[in-house]
Coordinates of C-alpha atoms and ligand atoms in Angstrom, one line a residue:
X1 CA 0.0 0.0 0.0
X2 CA 1.4 3.4 -1.0
X3 CA 2.0 5.9 1.8
X4 CA -0.2 9.0 1.4
X5 CA 1.6 12.2 0.8
X6 CA -0.7 14.3 2.9
X7 CA -3.5 14.1 5.5
X8 CA -7.1 14.1 4.4
X9 CA -8.3 17.7 3.8
X10 CA -4.8 19.2 3.5
X11 CA -2.4 20.0 0.7
X12 CA 0.8 18.0 0.3
X13 CA 4.0 19.7 1.6
X14 CA 5.3 20.1 -2.0
X15 CA 2.1 21.8 -3.3
X16 CA 2.8 25.3 -4.6
X17 CA 0.5 26.8 -1.9
X18 CA 2.1 24.9 0.9
X19 CA 3.6 27.3 3.4
X20 CA 6.7 25.2 4.0
X21 CA 7.5 25.2 0.3
X22 CA 6.9 29.0 0.1
X23 CA 9.1 29.8 3.1
X24 CA 12.0 28.1 1.4
X25 CA 11.5 30.4 -1.6
X26 CA 11.6 33.6 0.4
X27 CA 14.7 35.9 0.3
X28 CA 17.3 35.1 2.9
X29 CA 16.1 37.2 5.8
X30 CA 12.5 36.2 5.2
X31 CA 13.6 32.6 5.1
X32 CA 15.5 33.0 8.3
X33 CA 12.5 34.4 10.0
X34 CA 9.9 32.0 8.7
X35 CA 11.4 28.6 7.8
X36 CA 11.7 26.2 10.7
X37 CA 13.0 22.7 11.2
X38 CA 10.1 20.2 11.6
X39 CA 10.9 18.2 14.7
X40 CA 9.3 15.8 17.2
X41 CA 7.4 18.0 19.7
X42 CA 9.1 16.3 22.7
X43 CA 12.5 17.1 21.2
X44 CA 11.5 20.7 20.6
X45 CA 10.8 21.1 24.3
X46 CA 14.1 19.4 25.0
X47 CA 15.9 22.4 23.4
X48 CA 14.0 24.8 25.6
X49 CA 15.3 23.4 28.9
X50 CA 18.7 24.2 30.5
X51 CA 21.1 21.5 29.2
X52 CA 21.6 19.6 32.6
X53 CA 17.9 19.3 33.1
X54 CA 17.4 18.2 29.5
X55 CA 19.9 15.4 30.0
X56 CA 18.1 14.3 33.2
X57 CA 14.8 14.3 31.2
X58 CA 16.3 12.1 28.5
X59 CA 17.8 9.7 31.0
X60 CA 14.4 9.5 32.8
X61 CA 12.7 8.7 29.5
X62 CA 15.2 6.0 28.7
X63 CA 14.8 4.4 32.1
X64 CA 11.0 4.5 31.8
X65 CA 11.0 3.0 28.4
X66 CA 13.4 0.3 29.2
X67 CA 12.5 -0.7 32.8
X68 CA 9.0 0.6 33.5
X69 CA 6.8 0.4 30.4
X70 CA 7.6 -3.3 29.6
X71 CA 6.2 -4.5 33.0
X72 CA 3.4 -2.0 33.4
X73 CA 0.6 -4.3 32.2
X74 CA 1.7 -7.3 34.2
X75 CA 1.9 -5.3 37.4
X76 CA -1.4 -3.7 36.8
X77 CA -3.1 -7.1 36.3
X78 CA -1.2 -8.9 39.1
X79 CA -3.1 -9.9 42.2
X80 CA -2.5 -7.6 45.2
X81 CA 0.1 -9.2 47.5
X82 CA -0.3 -9.3 51.3
X83 CA 1.2 -6.2 53.1
X84 CA 5.0 -6.4 53.2
X85 CA 5.4 -8.5 50.1
X86 CA 6.7 -6.9 47.0
X87 CA 6.0 -8.3 43.5
X88 CA 9.4 -9.6 42.3
X89 CA 9.0 -7.5 39.1
X90 CA 8.3 -4.3 41.1
X91 CA 11.3 -5.1 43.3
X92 CA 13.5 -5.4 40.2
X93 CA 12.3 -1.9 39.1
X94 CA 12.9 -0.5 42.5
X95 CA 16.5 -2.0 42.7
X96 CA 17.4 -0.7 39.2
X97 CA 15.8 2.7 40.0
X98 CA 17.8 2.9 43.2
X99 CA 21.1 2.0 41.4
X100 CA 20.4 4.6 38.7
X101 CA 19.8 7.3 41.3
X102 CA 16.0 7.8 40.8
X103 CA 15.4 7.3 44.5
X104 CA 18.0 9.7 45.8
X105 CA 18.1 12.8 43.5
X106 CA 16.9 15.4 46.0
X107 CA 20.5 15.8 47.4
X108 CA 23.6 16.4 45.3
X109 CA 26.4 13.9 44.9
X110 CA 28.0 12.5 47.0
X111 CA 25.1 12.8 49.5
X112 CA 22.5 11.8 46.9
X113 CA 22.5 11.3 43.2
X114 CA 21.6 14.8 41.9
X115 CA 24.1 15.8 39.3
X116 CA 26.1 18.9 40.3
X117 CA 25.1 20.6 37.1
X118 CA 21.4 20.6 38.0
X119 CA 22.1 22.3 41.3
X120 CA 21.3 25.8 40.1
X121 CA 17.7 24.7 39.3
X122 CA 14.9 23.9 41.8
X123 CA 14.8 20.2 42.5
X124 CA 11.0 20.3 42.0
X125 CA 11.6 21.2 38.4
X126 CA 13.9 18.2 38.0
X127 CA 11.4 16.0 39.8
X128 CA 8.6 17.2 37.6
X129 CA 10.5 16.3 34.4
X130 CA 11.3 12.8 35.8
X131 CA 7.7 12.2 37.0
X132 CA 6.2 13.1 33.7
X133 CA 8.4 10.4 32.0
X134 CA 7.6 7.8 34.6
X135 CA 3.8 8.4 34.6
X136 CA 3.8 8.2 30.8
X137 CA 5.1 4.7 31.2
X138 CA 3.1 3.5 34.2
X139 CA 1.1 5.3 36.8
X140 CA 1.5 2.6 39.5
X141 CA 5.3 2.3 39.3
X142 CA 5.6 6.1 39.0
X143 CA 3.7 6.4 42.3
X144 CA 5.8 3.7 43.9
X145 CA 9.0 5.6 43.0
X146 CA 7.6 9.1 43.7
X147 CA 5.8 8.5 47.0
X148 CA 9.3 7.8 48.4
X149 CA 10.3 11.4 47.7
X150 CA 7.2 12.7 49.3
X151 CA 8.0 10.7 52.4
X152 CA 11.5 12.1 52.5
X153 CA 10.4 15.7 51.8
X154 CA 9.8 16.6 55.5
X155 CA 13.4 15.7 56.3
X156 CA 14.6 18.0 53.5
X157 CA 12.2 20.9 54.3
X158 CA 12.8 20.9 58.0
X159 CA 16.3 22.0 57.2
X160 CA 18.1 20.2 59.9
X161 CA 21.4 19.2 58.3
X162 CA 22.3 16.7 61.1
X163 CA 19.0 14.9 60.6
X164 CA 19.5 14.8 56.9
X165 CA 23.0 13.2 57.3
X166 CA 21.7 10.8 60.0
X167 CA 18.5 9.7 58.4
X168 CA 18.2 10.6 54.7
X169 CA 21.8 10.0 53.5
X170 CA 21.7 6.3 54.7
X171 CA 18.4 5.9 53.0
X172 CA 19.8 7.2 49.8
X173 CA 23.0 5.1 50.1
X174 CA 21.0 2.0 50.6
X175 CA 18.9 2.7 47.5
X176 CA 22.0 3.4 45.4
X177 CA 23.4 0.0 46.4
X178 CA 20.3 -1.6 45.0
X179 CA 18.7 -2.3 48.4
X180 CA 15.6 -0.1 48.2
X181 CA 14.8 1.7 51.4
X182 CA 11.4 3.4 50.8
X183 CA 10.1 6.2 52.9
X184 CA 6.3 6.8 53.2
X185 CA 4.5 10.0 54.0
X186 CA 1.6 9.6 56.4
X187 CA -0.9 12.4 57.1
X188 CA -4.3 10.9 56.2
X189 CA -6.4 9.3 59.0
X190 CA -9.6 7.3 58.8
X191 CA -11.4 10.5 59.9
X192 CA -9.3 13.0 58.1
X193 CA -8.2 13.3 54.5
X194 CA -9.1 16.9 53.6
X195 CA -8.8 18.0 57.2
X196 CA -5.1 17.1 57.0
X197 CA -4.7 19.3 53.8
X198 CA -6.9 22.3 54.6
X199 CA -6.5 24.8 57.4
X200 CA -10.2 25.3 58.0
X201 CA -10.9 21.6 58.4
X202 CA -7.8 21.0 60.5
X203 CA -8.9 23.7 63.0
X204 CA -12.1 21.6 63.7
X205 CA -10.5 18.2 63.6
X206 CA -9.6 16.0 66.7
X207 CA -6.4 14.1 65.6
X208 CA -6.6 10.4 65.5
X209 CA -2.9 9.6 65.8
X210 CA -1.6 10.8 69.2
X211 CA 1.9 10.9 70.6
X212 CA 2.3 10.3 74.4
X213 CA 5.5 11.3 76.1
X214 CA 7.7 8.5 77.6
X215 CA 11.2 8.2 78.8
X216 CA 13.6 9.1 75.9
X217 CA 10.8 9.9 73.4
X218 CA 7.2 9.4 72.4
X219 CA 4.7 6.5 72.0
X220 CA 2.5 6.7 68.9
X221 CA -1.0 5.3 68.8
X222 CA -3.6 5.4 66.1
X223 CA -4.1 4.7 62.4
X224 CA -3.2 6.3 59.1
X225 CA -4.8 5.2 55.8
X226 CA -4.2 5.3 52.0
X227 CA -0.5 5.6 52.6
X228 CA 1.3 5.1 49.2
X229 CA 4.1 2.6 49.5
X230 CA 3.3 2.2 53.2
X231 CA 3.2 -1.5 52.7
X232 CA 6.8 -1.7 51.7
X233 CA 8.4 1.3 53.4
X234 CA 11.2 0.8 55.9
X235 CA 10.7 4.3 57.3
X236 CA 7.8 6.8 57.3
X237 CA 7.3 10.5 58.2
X238 CA 4.2 10.2 60.4
X239 CA 2.3 13.2 61.6
X240 CA 0.8 13.0 65.1
X241 CA -0.7 15.4 67.7
X242 CA 0.7 15.6 71.2
X243 CA -1.4 14.0 73.9
X244 CA -4.2 16.4 75.1
X245 CA -3.6 18.9 72.3
X246 CA -5.1 19.6 68.9
X247 CA -3.9 19.9 65.4
X248 CA -1.7 22.9 66.3
X249 CA 0.5 20.4 68.1
X250 CA 1.0 18.3 65.0
X251 CA 4.6 16.9 65.0
X252 CA 6.4 15.0 62.3
X253 CA 8.0 11.8 63.6
X254 CA 10.5 9.8 61.5
X255 CA 9.3 6.3 62.2
X256 CA 11.2 3.0 61.8
X257 CA 8.6 0.7 60.2
X258 CA 10.4 -2.4 61.5
X259 CA 10.0 -1.3 65.1
X260 CA 7.6 -3.1 67.5
X261 CA 4.2 -1.4 67.5
X262 CA 4.2 -0.7 63.8
X263 CA 1.8 -2.8 61.7
X264 CA 0.5 -2.7 58.1
X265 CA -3.1 -3.4 58.8
X266 CA -4.1 -3.8 55.1
X267 CA -3.6 -2.8 51.5
X268 CA -6.5 -1.2 49.6
X269 CA -7.6 -2.7 46.4
X270 CA -7.9 0.4 44.3
X271 CA -9.0 1.3 40.8
X272 CA -5.7 2.5 39.4
X273 CA -2.0 2.9 40.0
X274 CA -2.2 -0.7 41.2
X275 CA 1.6 -1.3 41.3
X276 CA 1.7 1.0 44.3
X277 CA 0.2 -0.1 47.5
X278 CA -2.2 2.1 49.5
X279 CA -1.7 0.9 53.0
X280 CA -3.5 1.3 56.3
X281 CA -0.9 1.7 59.1
X282 CA -1.6 0.9 62.7
X283 CA 0.6 2.2 65.6
X284 CA 0.4 0.6 69.0
X285 CA 2.7 2.2 71.6
X286 CA 5.2 2.7 68.7
X287 CA 8.3 4.2 70.4
X288 CA 10.0 7.1 68.5
X289 CA 13.1 8.6 70.2
X290 CA 13.4 12.4 70.6
X291 CA 16.1 12.6 67.9
X292 CA 13.6 11.4 65.3
X293 CA 11.3 14.4 65.6
X294 CA 11.5 16.2 62.3
X295 CA 11.7 20.0 62.5
X296 CA 10.8 20.2 66.2
X297 CA 7.8 19.7 68.3
X298 CA 4.5 21.3 67.1
X299 CA 6.1 22.1 63.7
X300 CA 4.3 19.4 61.9
X301 CA 1.5 21.4 60.4
X302 CA 3.9 23.9 58.8
X303 CA 6.1 21.0 57.5
X304 CA 3.0 19.2 56.1
X305 CA 1.8 22.3 54.3
X306 CA 5.2 23.1 52.9
X307 CA 5.6 19.5 51.7
X308 CA 2.2 19.7 49.9
X309 CA 3.2 22.9 48.2
X310 CA 6.4 21.2 47.0
X311 CA 4.7 18.0 45.9
X312 CA 1.6 19.4 44.1
X313 CA 3.6 20.6 41.2
X314 CA 5.0 17.1 40.5
X315 CA 1.5 15.8 40.8
X316 CA 0.5 18.2 38.0
X317 CA 3.5 16.7 36.1
X318 CA 2.0 13.2 36.6
X319 CA -1.1 14.5 34.9
X320 CA 1.0 15.7 31.9
X321 CA 2.5 12.2 31.7
X322 CA -0.9 10.6 31.6
X323 CA -2.3 13.1 29.1
X324 CA 0.7 12.6 26.9
X325 CA 0.4 8.8 27.1
X326 CA -3.3 9.0 26.2
X327 CA -2.6 11.4 23.4
X328 CA 0.2 9.3 22.0
X329 CA -2.0 6.2 22.2
X330 CA -4.8 8.0 20.4
X331 CA -2.5 9.3 17.7
X332 CA -1.1 5.8 17.2
X333 CA -4.6 4.4 17.0
X334 CA -5.8 7.0 14.5
X335 CA -2.8 6.3 12.2
X336 CA -3.3 2.5 12.3
X337 CA -7.1 2.0 12.5
X338 CA -9.0 2.2 9.2
X339 CA -12.6 3.2 8.6
X340 CA -14.3 3.4 5.2
X341 CA -11.0 2.3 3.5
X342 CA -8.8 5.0 5.1
X343 CA -6.9 5.6 8.3
X344 CA -8.9 7.4 11.0
X345 CA -6.4 10.2 11.0
X346 CA -7.5 11.3 7.5
X347 CA -11.0 12.4 8.9
X348 CA -10.9 16.0 9.7
X349 CA -13.1 15.7 12.8
X350 CA -10.6 13.2 14.1
X351 CA -7.8 15.7 13.4
X352 CA -9.8 18.4 15.4
X353 CA -10.0 15.9 18.3
X354 CA -6.3 15.1 18.2
X355 CA -5.3 18.8 17.9
X356 CA -7.2 19.6 21.1
X357 CA -5.6 16.7 22.9
X358 CA -2.1 17.8 21.9
X359 CA -2.8 21.4 22.7
X360 CA -4.2 20.6 26.1
X361 CA -1.2 18.3 27.0
X362 CA 1.3 21.0 25.9
X363 CA -0.6 23.7 27.7
X364 CA -0.4 21.6 30.9
X365 CA 3.3 21.1 30.5
X366 CA 3.8 24.8 30.0
X367 CA 2.0 25.5 33.2
X368 CA 4.0 22.9 35.1
X369 CA 7.3 24.2 33.8
X370 CA 6.3 27.8 34.5
X371 CA 5.6 27.0 38.2
X372 CA 8.4 24.4 38.5
X373 CA 11.2 26.6 37.2
X374 CA 10.8 29.1 40.1
X375 CA 9.8 26.5 42.7
X376 CA 12.6 27.2 45.2
X377 CA 9.8 28.4 47.6
X378 CA 6.7 27.0 46.0
X379 CA 3.7 29.1 46.8
X380 CA 0.5 27.5 48.0
X381 CA -1.6 29.4 45.5
X382 CA 0.5 28.5 42.5
X383 CA 1.1 24.9 43.5
X384 CA -2.6 24.2 44.2
X385 CA -3.7 25.9 41.0
X386 CA -1.2 23.9 39.0
X387 CA -2.3 20.7 40.6
X388 CA -6.1 21.0 40.2
X389 CA -6.0 22.5 36.7
X390 CA -3.5 20.0 35.2
X391 CA -5.2 17.0 36.7
X392 CA -8.7 18.1 35.7
X393 CA -7.5 18.8 32.1
X394 CA -5.5 15.5 32.0
X395 CA -8.6 13.5 32.8
X396 CA -10.5 15.4 30.1
X397 CA -7.7 14.4 27.6
X398 CA -7.9 10.8 28.7
X399 CA -11.6 10.9 28.2
X400 CA -11.1 12.2 24.7
X401 CA -8.7 9.3 24.0
X402 CA -11.5 6.9 25.2
X403 CA -13.9 8.7 22.9
X404 CA -11.6 8.3 19.9
X405 CA -10.8 4.7 20.5
X406 CA -14.5 3.9 21.2
X407 CA -15.0 0.2 22.0
X408 CA -11.2 -0.4 21.7
X409 CA -10.7 2.2 24.5
X410 CA -12.2 -0.2 27.0
X411 CA -9.8 -3.0 26.1
X412 CA -6.9 -3.4 28.4
X413 CA -4.4 -4.0 25.6
X414 CA -4.9 -0.5 24.3
X415 CA -3.4 1.1 27.4
X416 CA -5.9 4.0 27.4
X417 CA -8.1 2.0 29.8
X418 CA -5.3 1.8 32.3
X419 CA -4.3 5.4 31.9
X420 CA -8.0 6.4 32.4
X421 CA -8.1 4.5 35.8
X422 CA -4.7 5.9 36.8
X423 CA -5.3 9.6 36.0
X424 CA -8.5 9.7 38.1
X425 CA -6.5 9.3 41.3
X426 CA -4.4 12.4 40.7
X427 CA -7.6 14.4 41.3
X428 CA -7.9 12.9 44.8
X429 CA -4.5 12.6 46.4
X430 CA -2.4 15.5 47.7
X431 CA -5.8 17.1 48.4
X432 CA -8.9 16.6 46.3
X433 CA -9.2 19.2 43.5
X434 CA -12.0 20.9 45.5
X435 CA -9.6 21.3 48.4
X436 CA -6.9 22.5 46.1
X437 CA -9.2 25.2 44.8
X438 CA -10.0 26.3 48.4
X439 CA -6.3 26.1 49.2
X440 CA -5.6 28.5 46.4
X441 CA -8.2 31.0 47.7
X442 CA -6.9 30.5 51.3
X443 CA -3.5 31.7 50.3
X444 CA -4.9 34.6 48.4
X445 CA -7.3 35.8 51.0
X446 CA -5.1 38.6 52.5
X447 CA -4.9 40.3 49.2
X448 CA -8.5 39.7 48.2
X449 CA -9.8 41.2 51.4
X450 CA -7.5 44.3 51.2
X451 CA -9.3 46.8 49.0
X452 CA -6.1 48.8 48.4
X453 CA -4.2 45.8 47.1
X454 CA -3.9 45.6 43.3
X455 CA -5.6 42.5 42.0
X456 CA -3.3 41.3 39.2
X457 CA -4.1 37.9 37.7
Ligands
LIG501 C1 -4.0 6.7 45.3 C2 -3.9 7.5 46.6 C3 -2.7 7.7 47.2 C4 -2.7 8.4 48.4 N1 -1.4 8.5 49.1 C5 -1.4 9.1 50.3 C6 -0.1 9.1 51.0 O1 0.9 8.7 50.5 N2 -0.1 9.7 52.2 C7 -1.3 10.2 52.8 O2 -1.2 10.7 53.9 N3 -2.5 10.2 52.1 C8 -2.6 9.6 50.9 N4 -3.7 9.6 50.2 C9 -5.0 10.1 50.8 C10 -5.4 11.4 50.1 O3 -4.5 12.4 50.3 C11 -6.9 11.7 50.6 O4 -7.7 10.7 50.1 C12 -7.3 13.0 50.2 O5 -6.8 14.0 50.9 C13 -8.9 13.1 50.3 O6 -9.2 12.8 51.6 P1 -10.5 11.8 51.9 O7 -10.4 10.7 50.9 O8 -10.5 11.5 53.3 O9 -11.7 12.7 51.5 P2 -12.6 13.6 52.5 O10 -11.7 14.6 53.2 O11 -13.4 12.8 53.3 O12 -13.5 14.4 51.5 C14 -14.7 13.9 51.0 C15 -15.3 14.9 50.0 O13 -15.6 16.1 50.7 C16 -14.9 17.2 50.0 N5 -14.6 18.2 51.0 C17 -13.9 18.0 52.1 N6 -13.7 19.2 52.8 C18 -14.3 20.1 52.0 C19 -14.6 21.5 52.2 N7 -14.1 22.2 53.2 N8 -15.2 22.2 51.2 C20 -15.7 21.5 50.1 N9 -15.5 20.2 49.9 C21 -14.9 19.5 50.9 C22 -13.7 16.6 49.3 O14 -13.3 17.4 48.2 C23 -14.3 15.3 48.8 O15 -15.0 15.4 47.7 C24 -3.8 8.9 49.0 C25 -5.1 8.7 48.3 C26 -5.1 8.0 47.2 C27 -6.4 7.9 46.5

């Protein structure tokens, strides 16, 4: 079958009215200003990044394509294992990810694996680039790898160098040796999801996990739920109130998950991101020594909110990865699948559909990069906006892919079905999108209420 020279409804590139042909015939200056190389879109963006970040992005893509994508389906369909057991394939990915530095890149070498050349750029930017590549390949494995950084974030943000050297560096070293030491982040409680993410709710909430003083430290009691990677983690940053006090006493404890009194009560069977466990953790007189308090007593609420501000931009990057995977799958389908004797892509209404999907995906990426490139001190307003907008739009793009693939969209082998289940969860975790909208307004309220403040948007 001969390859068509142009898409249905368009002129061939060599037609005398084709702009590309005409640009080439312009005088030199006009040609220099109009003619452009036709490149892959991902590669075009590559040239727009600082070179060290661009290299990390390419490395992340290579890792995702070689180690994550090939096992994504198998892990998605695999039965959930009992808490504490890791699927051997997921363990292989974790080991390799650790060896390649994907579990330790928030500190520069030799403490972690961040290349020195990326040091001038916010780590959140680097993280966002990596997360997009991983989520494009598999949402579940991406979450397994990313939740670890969320768990370690309080240790970084508390800014205690001694604690970083004592706790985080050994975690990083272990990962780099190929012995994964995952860290989980535990704020959600059976009675508090949004209340752990929103100031107004927190002010009314009676904390469920409570720390009681004892000789040399604290005893933790209570339960946390939906903790990503909590089933496999060797350590966790657990947020608890001090006995007899409210949420304002929230304190971050760096917990040893192998200590007596720590139990993984169960792993949820959830709709998507199935390669990552969502664990319920139970603490019964779990002893935590004083030197494992992260950032000081009663500093937990601030550390939690700062952690969420830092992590919501990478969550938006997850959304870009899903939208991109869905768009790539839809493009692939439209090029391959024939209807009425021609490939779907030759129908102009299909082209309109695909054009919107590509534009949405690239607009999301622009938003993420815009926020990530200045995310040394990520602002709540910007991070929340970025999270809810990108994840909402990404789900829309995935729905468009389902529309295009029609009955094929529901088949597991087409990938879009899995992406559709995975992307939905990004609108729930790190605060539901409703909570993120409120969180944006919360941060803005001082300016909104001051009539003398200019209201630039
Ligand atoms: C895949 C996955 C991974 C997760 N990983 C982690 C993790 O690693 N660590 C962790 O601690 N947690 C984790 N979570 C928990 C997650 O952060 C919570 O599920 C989320 O914050 C929502 O809380 P909730 O489910 O308790 O909903 P609720 O707080 O019970 O909310 C119920 C509904 O009420 C709405 N609502 C609540 N308050 C308001 C309000 N004031 N105004 C308007 N609407 C409101 C919400 O938007 C929602 O629609 C994870 C969740 C999922 C699904």
